[in-house]
Short mmCIF file of C-alpha atoms in Angstrom, two decimals:
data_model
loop_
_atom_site.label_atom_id
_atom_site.label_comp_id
_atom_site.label_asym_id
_atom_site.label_seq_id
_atom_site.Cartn_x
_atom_site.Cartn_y
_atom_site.Cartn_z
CA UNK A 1305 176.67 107.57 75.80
CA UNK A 1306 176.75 107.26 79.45
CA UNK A 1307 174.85 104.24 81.28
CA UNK A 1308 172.08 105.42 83.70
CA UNK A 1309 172.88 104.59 87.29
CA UNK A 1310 170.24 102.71 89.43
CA UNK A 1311 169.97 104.96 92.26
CA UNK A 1312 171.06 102.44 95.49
CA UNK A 1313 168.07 101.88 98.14
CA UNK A 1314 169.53 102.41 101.63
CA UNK A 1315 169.36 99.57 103.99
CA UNK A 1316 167.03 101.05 106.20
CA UNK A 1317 164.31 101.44 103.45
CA UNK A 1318 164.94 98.13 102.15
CA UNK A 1319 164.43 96.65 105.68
CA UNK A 1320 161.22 98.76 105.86
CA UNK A 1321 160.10 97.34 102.36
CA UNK A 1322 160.60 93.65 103.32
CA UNK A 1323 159.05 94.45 106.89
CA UNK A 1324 156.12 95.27 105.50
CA UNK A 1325 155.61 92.69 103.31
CA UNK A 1326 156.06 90.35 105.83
CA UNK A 1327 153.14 92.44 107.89
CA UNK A 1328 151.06 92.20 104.67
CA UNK A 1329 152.11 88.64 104.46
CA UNK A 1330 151.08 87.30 107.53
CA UNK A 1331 147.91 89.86 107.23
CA UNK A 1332 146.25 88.03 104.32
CA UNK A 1333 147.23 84.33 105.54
CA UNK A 1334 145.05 85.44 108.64
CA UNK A 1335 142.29 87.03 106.84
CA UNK A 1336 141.80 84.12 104.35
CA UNK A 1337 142.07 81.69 107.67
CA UNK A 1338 139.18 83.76 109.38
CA UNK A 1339 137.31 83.50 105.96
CA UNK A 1340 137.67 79.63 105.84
CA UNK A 1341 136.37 79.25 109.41
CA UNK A 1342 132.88 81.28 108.18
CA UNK A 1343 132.86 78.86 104.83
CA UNK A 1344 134.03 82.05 102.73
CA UNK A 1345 136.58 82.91 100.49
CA UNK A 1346 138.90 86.03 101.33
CA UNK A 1347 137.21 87.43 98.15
CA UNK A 1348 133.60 87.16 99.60
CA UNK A 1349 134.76 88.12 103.34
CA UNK A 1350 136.19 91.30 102.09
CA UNK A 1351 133.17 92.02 99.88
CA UNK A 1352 131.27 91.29 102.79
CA UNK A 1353 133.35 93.14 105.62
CA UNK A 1354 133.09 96.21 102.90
CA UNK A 1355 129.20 95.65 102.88
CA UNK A 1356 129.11 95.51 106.70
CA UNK A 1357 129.88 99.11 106.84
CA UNK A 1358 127.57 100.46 103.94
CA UNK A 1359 125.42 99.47 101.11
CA UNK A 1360 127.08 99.71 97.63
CA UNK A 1361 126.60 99.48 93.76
CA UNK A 1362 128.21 96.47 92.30
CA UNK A 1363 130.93 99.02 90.22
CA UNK A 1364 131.55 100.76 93.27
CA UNK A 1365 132.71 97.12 94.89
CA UNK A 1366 134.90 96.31 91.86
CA UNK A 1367 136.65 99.15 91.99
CA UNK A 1368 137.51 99.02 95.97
CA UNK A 1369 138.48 95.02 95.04
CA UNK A 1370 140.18 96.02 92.00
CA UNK A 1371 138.69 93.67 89.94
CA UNK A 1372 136.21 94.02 87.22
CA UNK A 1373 132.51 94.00 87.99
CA UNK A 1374 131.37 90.63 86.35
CA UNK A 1375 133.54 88.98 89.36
CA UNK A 1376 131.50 90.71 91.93
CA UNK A 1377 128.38 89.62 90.63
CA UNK A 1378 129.60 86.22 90.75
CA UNK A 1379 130.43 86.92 94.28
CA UNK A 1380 127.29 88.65 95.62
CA UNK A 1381 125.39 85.73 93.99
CA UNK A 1382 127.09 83.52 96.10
CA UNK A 1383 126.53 85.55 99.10
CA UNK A 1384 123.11 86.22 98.52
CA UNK A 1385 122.06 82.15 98.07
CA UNK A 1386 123.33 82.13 101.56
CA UNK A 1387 121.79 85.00 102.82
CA UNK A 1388 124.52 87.21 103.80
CA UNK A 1389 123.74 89.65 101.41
CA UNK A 1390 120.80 91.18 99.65
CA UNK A 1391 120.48 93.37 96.06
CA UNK A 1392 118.30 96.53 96.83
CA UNK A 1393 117.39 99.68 94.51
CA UNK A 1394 119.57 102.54 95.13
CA UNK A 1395 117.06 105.22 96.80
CA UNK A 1396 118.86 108.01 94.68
CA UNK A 1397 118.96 105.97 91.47
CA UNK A 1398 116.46 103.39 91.02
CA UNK A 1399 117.76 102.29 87.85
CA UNK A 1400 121.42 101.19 89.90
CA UNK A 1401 121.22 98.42 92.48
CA UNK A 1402 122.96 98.13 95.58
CA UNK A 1403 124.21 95.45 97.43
CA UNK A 1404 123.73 95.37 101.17
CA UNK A 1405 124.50 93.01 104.07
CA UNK A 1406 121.86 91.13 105.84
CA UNK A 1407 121.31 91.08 109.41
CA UNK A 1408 123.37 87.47 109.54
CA UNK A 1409 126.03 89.22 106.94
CA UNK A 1410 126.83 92.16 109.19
CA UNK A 1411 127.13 89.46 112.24
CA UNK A 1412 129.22 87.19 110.47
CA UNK A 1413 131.33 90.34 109.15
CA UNK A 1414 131.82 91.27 112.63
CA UNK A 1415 132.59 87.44 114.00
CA UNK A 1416 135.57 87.80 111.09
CA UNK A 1417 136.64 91.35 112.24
CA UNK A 1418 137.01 89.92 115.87
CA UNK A 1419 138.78 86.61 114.77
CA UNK A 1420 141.55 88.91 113.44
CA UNK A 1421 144.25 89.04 116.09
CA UNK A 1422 147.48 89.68 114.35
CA UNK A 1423 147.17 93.47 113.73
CA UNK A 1424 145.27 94.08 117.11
CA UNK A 1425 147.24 92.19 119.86
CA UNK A 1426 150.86 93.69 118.19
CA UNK A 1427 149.29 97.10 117.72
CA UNK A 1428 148.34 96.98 121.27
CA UNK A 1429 151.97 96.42 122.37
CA UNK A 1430 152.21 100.17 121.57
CA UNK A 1431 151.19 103.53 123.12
CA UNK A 1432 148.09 105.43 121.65
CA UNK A 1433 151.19 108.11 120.30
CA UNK A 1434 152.60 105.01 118.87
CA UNK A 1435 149.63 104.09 117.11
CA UNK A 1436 148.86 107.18 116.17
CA UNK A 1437 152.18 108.04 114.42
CA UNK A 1438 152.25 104.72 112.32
CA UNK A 1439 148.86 105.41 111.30
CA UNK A 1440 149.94 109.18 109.75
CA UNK A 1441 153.02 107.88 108.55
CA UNK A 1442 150.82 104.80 106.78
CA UNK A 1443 148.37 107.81 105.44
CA UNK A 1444 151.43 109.66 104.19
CA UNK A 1445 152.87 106.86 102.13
CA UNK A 1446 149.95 106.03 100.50
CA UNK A 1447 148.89 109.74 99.88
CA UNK A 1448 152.14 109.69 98.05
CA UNK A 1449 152.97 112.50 100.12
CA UNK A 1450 155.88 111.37 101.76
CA UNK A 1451 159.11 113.46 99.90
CA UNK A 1452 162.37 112.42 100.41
CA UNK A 1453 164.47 109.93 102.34
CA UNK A 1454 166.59 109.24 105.40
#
C-alpha cells in the first residue's frame, strides 16, 4: 500500500497565509484596545458595532458571532443596563424580539469605528484600484471561489 503524499504548499501561499494572520493579528489586538477605551469587551463592541447598522433577533446575533444564543443574552443584558442597547418587538413577528442600539450605542459604535486606524491609514497607502482588487480577491477567497494556484 502506497503512503499518501501531503501535497507541498508553495512559498508564496505560505507567506500569504502567515501575512494574513499577522493582519488578523494585529486587527483584533486593536479592536479589543478600542473596546477597552469605551469600558467594553471585544464581544460587546462587535455585538454593538453589528447593532449600529441594524436591529436584530438575538439568534440572528449568535449566528454572525458564532456563538450560541444564551451568550448573547448575557451580552445584550449587559449592554442594555448601560443603555447602549434596547430589546424591541420585531414589527413582522411580535412574538421574536430584536435588539437595537440606542442613540448613545450607535455613537459609541461609531467613536470605536473611528478609533480603528490600523486597516484605514495602511489601506490608504494604496490606490482606489488597489483597494478595490484586494477587496474582490478577499470576496473570492471567502466565496470559496478562488480555483487553483500560482
Amino acid at each position: 500500500m502506497a503512503a499518501q503524499k501531503t501535497p507541498r504548499i508553495d512559498p508564496v501561499t505560505l507567506e500569504v497565509v502567515e501575512l494574513i494572520g499577522s493582519v488578523v493579528a494585529r486587527y483584533h489586538e486593536e479592536y479589543e484596545e478600542a473596546a477597552a477605551e469605551h469600558a467594553l469587551t471585544g464581544a460587546q463592541a462587535r455585538l454593538l458595532s453589528l447593532l449600529s447598522l441594524e436591529p436584530l433577533p438575538m439568534r440572528r446575533l449568535a449566528q454572525k458571532l458564532k456563538c450560541e444564543p444564551s451568550n448573547v443574552t448575557g451580552i445584550v443584558d449587559r449592554l442594555e443596563a448601560r443603555g447602549l442597547v434596547e430589546r424591541r418587538p420585531d414589527p413582522a413577528d411580535r412574538r421574536v424580539k430584536l435588539a437595537a442600539a440606542t442613540e448613545e450605542g450607535r455613537r459609541v459604535a461609531r467613536g470605536l469605528r473611528d478609533s480603528l486606524d490600523f486597516a484605514r491609514e495602511p489601506l490608504a497607502g494604496l490606490s482606489r484600484e488597489e483597494r478595490l482588487s484586494l477587496r474582490d480577491l478577499l470576496r473570492r477567497m471567502l466565496d470559496g471561489s478562488a480555483a487553483g494556484a500560482d
